[in-house]
CSV table of C-alpha atoms in Angstrom, one decimal:
chain,number,residue,atom,x,y,z
A,1,UNK,CA,135.9,-76.8,128.1
A,2,UNK,CA,135.1,-79.1,130.7
A,3,UNK,CA,137.1,-81.3,132.5
A,4,UNK,CA,136.4,-84.2,134.4
A,5,UNK,CA,139.5,-85.3,137.1
A,6,UNK,CA,139.1,-88.6,138.9
A,7,UNK,CA,135.2,-88.2,139.6
A,8,UNK,CA,133.8,-91.1,141.4
A,9,UNK,CA,130.7,-91.5,143.1
A,10,UNK,CA,129.2,-94.8,145.4
A,11,UNK,CA,125.8,-95.3,146.3
A,12,UNK,CA,124.7,-97.0,149.6
A,13,UNK,CA,128.4,-97.1,150.4
A,14,UNK,CA,129.2,-99.8,153.4
A,15,UNK,CA,126.1,-101.5,153.1
A,16,UNK,CA,124.7,-104.3,151.2
A,17,UNK,CA,123.4,-102.4,148.4
A,18,UNK,CA,126.6,-100.5,147.8
A,19,UNK,CA,127.2,-100.2,144.2
A,20,UNK,CA,130.2,-98.0,142.5
A,21,UNK,CA,128.6,-95.2,140.3
A,22,UNK,CA,131.4,-93.8,138.8
A,23,UNK,CA,135.1,-95.1,138.9
A,24,UNK,CA,137.6,-92.4,138.9
A,25,UNK,CA,136.3,-90.8,135.6
A,26,UNK,CA,139.0,-88.4,134.1
A,27,UNK,CA,138.1,-87.5,130.6
A,28,UNK,CA,138.5,-83.5,128.5
A,29,UNK,CA,135.8,-81.9,126.8
A,30,UNK,CA,137.3,-79.5,124.1
A,31,UNK,CA,135.1,-76.5,123.1
A,32,UNK,CA,132.7,-77.3,120.3
A,33,UNK,CA,132.7,-81.3,121.1
A,34,UNK,CA,130.0,-83.3,120.7
A,35,UNK,CA,129.9,-85.9,122.7
A,36,UNK,CA,127.7,-89.2,122.4
A,37,UNK,CA,127.8,-91.6,125.1
A,38,UNK,CA,126.4,-95.1,125.1
A,39,UNK,CA,126.5,-98.2,127.7
A,40,UNK,CA,124.2,-100.3,129.4
A,41,UNK,CA,122.0,-99.6,131.9
A,42,UNK,CA,124.0,-98.9,135.3
A,43,UNK,CA,127.1,-98.0,133.0
A,44,UNK,CA,127.2,-94.7,135.1
A,45,UNK,CA,126.0,-92.5,131.9
A,46,UNK,CA,123.0,-90.8,133.7
A,47,UNK,CA,125.0,-90.6,137.0
A,48,UNK,CA,127.6,-88.7,135.2
A,49,UNK,CA,125.5,-86.0,133.7
A,50,UNK,CA,124.0,-85.6,136.9
A,51,UNK,CA,127.1,-84.7,138.4
A,52,UNK,CA,128.1,-82.3,136.1
A,53,UNK,CA,124.3,-80.6,135.9
A,54,UNK,CA,124.8,-80.4,140.1
A,55,UNK,CA,121.5,-83.2,140.7
A,56,UNK,CA,124.3,-85.3,142.6
A,57,UNK,CA,127.7,-84.5,144.3
A,58,UNK,CA,130.4,-86.8,143.7
A,59,UNK,CA,132.3,-88.4,146.3
A,60,UNK,CA,135.6,-87.2,145.3
A,61,UNK,CA,137.0,-85.4,142.0
A,62,UNK,CA,136.7,-82.0,140.1
A,63,UNK,CA,134.4,-80.7,137.4
A,64,UNK,CA,136.1,-77.6,136.1
A,65,UNK,CA,133.8,-75.9,133.1
A,66,UNK,CA,136.1,-73.2,131.4
A,67,UNK,CA,138.8,-72.7,134.2
A,68,UNK,CA,136.0,-72.7,136.8
A,69,UNK,CA,135.9,-75.3,139.3
A,70,UNK,CA,132.1,-76.1,139.6
A,71,UNK,CA,132.2,-79.4,141.3
A,72,UNK,CA,130.6,-77.7,144.5
A,73,UNK,CA,128.5,-75.2,142.9
A,74,UNK,CA,124.8,-75.4,143.6
A,75,UNK,CA,122.4,-77.0,140.8
A,76,UNK,CA,120.5,-73.8,140.4
A,77,UNK,CA,123.8,-71.5,139.7
A,78,UNK,CA,124.9,-74.3,136.8
A,79,UNK,CA,121.7,-73.8,135.1
A,80,UNK,CA,123.0,-70.0,134.4
A,81,UNK,CA,125.6,-71.8,132.0
A,82,UNK,CA,124.2,-75.7,131.6
A,83,UNK,CA,121.2,-76.4,129.3
A,84,UNK,CA,119.8,-79.6,129.6
A,85,UNK,CA,117.0,-81.8,128.4
A,86,UNK,CA,115.1,-85.3,129.8
A,87,UNK,CA,113.8,-88.1,128.3
A,88,UNK,CA,110.5,-87.4,129.5
A,89,UNK,CA,109.1,-84.4,127.1
A,90,UNK,CA,107.0,-83.1,130.3
A,91,UNK,CA,110.5,-82.2,131.7
A,92,UNK,CA,112.0,-78.6,131.6
A,93,UNK,CA,108.7,-76.5,130.8
A,94,UNK,CA,105.4,-74.8,132.3
A,95,UNK,CA,102.7,-76.7,131.1
A,96,UNK,CA,99.9,-73.9,132.2
A,97,UNK,CA,102.1,-71.4,130.7
A,98,UNK,CA,101.9,-70.2,127.1
A,99,UNK,CA,105.0,-71.0,124.5
A,100,UNK,CA,105.4,-67.5,124.6
A,101,UNK,CA,105.7,-67.0,128.1
A,102,UNK,CA,108.1,-70.4,128.3
A,103,UNK,CA,110.7,-68.8,125.8
A,104,UNK,CA,110.3,-65.3,128.1
A,105,UNK,CA,111.4,-67.4,131.0
A,106,UNK,CA,114.3,-68.8,129.4
A,107,UNK,CA,115.2,-65.6,127.5
A,108,UNK,CA,115.4,-63.8,130.9
A,109,UNK,CA,117.7,-66.9,132.2
A,110,UNK,CA,120.8,-64.6,133.4
A,111,UNK,CA,119.6,-61.4,132.0
A,112,UNK,CA,116.5,-60.3,133.8
A,113,UNK,CA,115.7,-60.1,137.0
A,114,UNK,CA,112.2,-60.8,137.5
A,115,UNK,CA,109.2,-62.6,135.0
A,116,UNK,CA,107.7,-59.1,134.7
A,117,UNK,CA,110.4,-58.1,132.7
A,118,UNK,CA,111.3,-61.8,130.5
A,119,UNK,CA,108.5,-60.7,127.8
A,120,UNK,CA,109.3,-57.4,125.8
A,121,UNK,CA,107.2,-56.6,122.5
A,122,UNK,CA,110.8,-56.4,121.1
A,123,UNK,CA,111.7,-59.8,121.3
A,124,UNK,CA,108.8,-61.8,120.0
A,125,UNK,CA,110.1,-61.3,116.3
A,126,UNK,CA,113.2,-62.8,117.4
A,127,UNK,CA,111.2,-65.9,119.4
A,128,UNK,CA,109.1,-66.4,115.9
A,129,UNK,CA,112.1,-66.7,113.9
A,130,UNK,CA,113.6,-69.3,116.3
A,131,UNK,CA,110.6,-71.3,116.2
A,132,UNK,CA,110.3,-71.1,112.8
A,133,UNK,CA,113.5,-73.3,112.4
A,134,UNK,CA,111.6,-76.2,114.3
A,135,UNK,CA,109.4,-76.6,111.4
A,136,UNK,CA,106.3,-77.6,113.6
A,137,UNK,CA,104.3,-74.3,112.8
A,138,UNK,CA,104.6,-73.2,116.3
A,139,UNK,CA,105.5,-69.9,115.4
A,140,UNK,CA,101.8,-69.6,114.6
A,141,UNK,CA,100.5,-70.9,117.9
A,142,UNK,CA,102.9,-69.0,120.7
A,143,UNK,CA,99.5,-68.2,123.0
A,144,UNK,CA,99.0,-71.8,123.0
A,145,UNK,CA,99.5,-74.0,126.5
A,146,UNK,CA,102.5,-75.9,126.4
A,147,UNK,CA,100.5,-78.5,128.3
A,148,UNK,CA,98.1,-78.9,125.2
A,149,UNK,CA,101.5,-79.7,122.9
A,150,UNK,CA,102.6,-83.1,121.5
A,151,UNK,CA,105.3,-84.8,123.3
A,152,UNK,CA,107.8,-84.0,120.2
A,153,UNK,CA,106.7,-80.5,120.3
A,154,UNK,CA,107.4,-80.0,124.0
A,155,UNK,CA,110.8,-81.7,123.6
A,156,UNK,CA,111.7,-79.2,120.6
A,157,UNK,CA,110.1,-76.1,122.6
A,158,UNK,CA,112.6,-77.4,125.5
A,159,UNK,CA,115.8,-77.7,123.2
A,160,UNK,CA,114.8,-73.8,122.0
A,161,UNK,CA,114.6,-73.0,125.5
A,162,UNK,CA,118.1,-74.6,126.5
A,163,UNK,CA,119.4,-73.2,124.0
A,164,UNK,CA,117.7,-69.6,123.4
A,165,UNK,CA,120.8,-68.3,125.6
A,166,UNK,CA,123.5,-69.8,124.0
A,167,UNK,CA,124.9,-72.2,126.9
A,168,UNK,CA,128.2,-73.0,127.9
A,169,UNK,CA,127.3,-76.5,127.8
A,170,UNK,CA,124.5,-78.6,126.9
A,171,UNK,CA,123.4,-82.3,128.5
A,172,UNK,CA,121.1,-84.3,126.5
A,173,UNK,CA,119.6,-87.4,128.8
A,174,UNK,CA,118.3,-89.7,126.0
A,175,UNK,CA,115.9,-86.8,125.0
A,176,UNK,CA,114.5,-88.5,122.0
A,177,UNK,CA,113.8,-92.2,123.6
A,178,UNK,CA,109.9,-91.6,124.8
A,179,UNK,CA,109.2,-90.1,120.7
A,180,UNK,CA,108.3,-92.2,118.1
A,181,UNK,CA,111.0,-92.7,115.4
A,182,UNK,CA,109.8,-90.3,112.8
A,183,UNK,CA,109.4,-87.3,115.8
A,184,UNK,CA,113.0,-88.4,117.3
A,185,UNK,CA,114.5,-88.1,113.6
A,186,UNK,CA,113.3,-84.8,113.5
A,187,UNK,CA,114.2,-83.7,117.0
A,188,UNK,CA,117.9,-84.9,116.1
A,189,UNK,CA,118.5,-82.8,113.2
A,190,UNK,CA,117.2,-79.8,114.6
A,191,UNK,CA,119.2,-80.5,117.7
A,192,UNK,CA,122.5,-81.0,115.4
A,193,UNK,CA,121.8,-77.7,113.3
A,194,UNK,CA,121.1,-75.9,116.9
A,195,UNK,CA,124.6,-77.4,118.4
A,196,UNK,CA,126.3,-76.8,115.0
A,197,UNK,CA,125.2,-73.1,114.4
A,198,UNK,CA,126.1,-71.9,118.2
A,199,UNK,CA,129.4,-74.5,118.6
A,200,UNK,CA,127.6,-75.5,121.8
A,201,UNK,CA,129.8,-78.5,123.5
A,202,UNK,CA,127.2,-81.0,124.1
A,203,UNK,CA,127.0,-84.5,125.6
A,204,UNK,CA,124.3,-87.0,124.7
A,205,UNK,CA,123.7,-90.2,126.2
A,206,UNK,CA,121.7,-92.7,123.7
A,207,UNK,CA,120.8,-96.1,123.4
A,208,UNK,CA,120.3,-95.5,119.9
A,209,UNK,CA,123.2,-96.6,118.6
A,210,UNK,CA,122.8,-95.0,115.0
A,211,UNK,CA,122.0,-92.0,116.7
A,212,UNK,CA,125.7,-92.4,118.3
A,213,UNK,CA,127.5,-92.9,114.9
A,214,UNK,CA,125.6,-90.4,113.0
A,215,UNK,CA,125.8,-87.4,115.5
A,216,UNK,CA,128.9,-85.8,117.1
A,217,UNK,CA,132.3,-86.0,116.6
A,218,UNK,CA,133.3,-88.4,119.4
A,219,UNK,CA,131.6,-91.6,120.7
A,220,UNK,CA,132.6,-92.7,124.2
A,221,UNK,CA,131.2,-96.1,126.2
A,222,UNK,CA,131.0,-96.8,129.7
A,223,UNK,CA,130.8,-99.6,131.6
A,224,UNK,CA,130.8,-100.0,135.5
A,225,UNK,CA,131.6,-96.1,136.2
A,226,UNK,CA,134.1,-96.0,133.7
A,227,UNK,CA,135.0,-94.8,130.1
A,228,UNK,CA,136.3,-98.0,128.5
A,229,UNK,CA,136.3,-96.7,124.8
A,230,UNK,CA,136.7,-93.6,123.1
A,231,UNK,CA,136.0,-93.5,119.1
A,232,UNK,CA,136.5,-90.3,117.1
A,233,UNK,CA,135.0,-88.8,114.1
A,234,UNK,CA,137.0,-91.2,111.8
A,235,UNK,CA,136.9,-94.3,113.5
A,236,UNK,CA,133.0,-93.4,113.6
A,237,UNK,CA,132.4,-93.4,110.1
A,238,UNK,CA,134.6,-96.7,109.7
A,239,UNK,CA,132.6,-99.0,112.2
A,240,UNK,CA,128.9,-100.2,111.8
A,241,UNK,CA,126.2,-100.9,114.0
A,242,UNK,CA,126.9,-104.7,113.8
A,243,UNK,CA,130.3,-104.1,114.4
A,244,UNK,CA,129.9,-101.9,117.6
A,245,UNK,CA,127.5,-104.3,118.9
A,246,UNK,CA,129.9,-107.1,118.6
A,247,UNK,CA,132.8,-105.3,119.9
A,248,UNK,CA,131.3,-103.4,122.8
A,249,UNK,CA,128.7,-106.3,123.4
A,250,UNK,CA,125.9,-103.7,124.0
A,251,UNK,CA,122.9,-105.9,123.2
């Protein structure tokens, strides 16, 4: 469960550049929710995720994760409970380390005290099994440095790393936006499968309206720092892309 209570944040207050990024946002995400968020640039989508992740601190309000107030918890401490993917496939992995080493680091999160113990021989069959689910042949390239992978391969690996130890919350910040359509579709299918398998509470920002309608059980629309619309799973099924564009003027 994730609960946002009256979350507010203003950039450059009391200056000519003052901008309200979040305006008294309150919302409760239920366990297992997969919520997509749409909105124009500047609507507050990424700011909301940054506050939840701990990258930004709100001016006021609360963020409650599983009954724990994490509003002022440091970002690195939240990372033990929150997985995150960004638009840039270069983020989230260590390019000069191998696939195996990257997975070892991800798997050691919250479990082991040092990288020296991160890679254990007994873990390798598990890593191969998880990589095989990506359908990219990476299970046969575990000694390959991540910097040699394509953007789609790196993003798939980052997704796997973020969920290898099941997080309480998964944040997806336009994680397919930099990929070609075929690769983006594959990443979305893998994302959906992982989220459903582990029932991970997931929040996904996207500008792709078709993705927002296809994936997840709820859709939120943000504008001027507020959540202005909510569609449940049934309502999502009954509305088309053109209707949503016309209704919310997201062009």
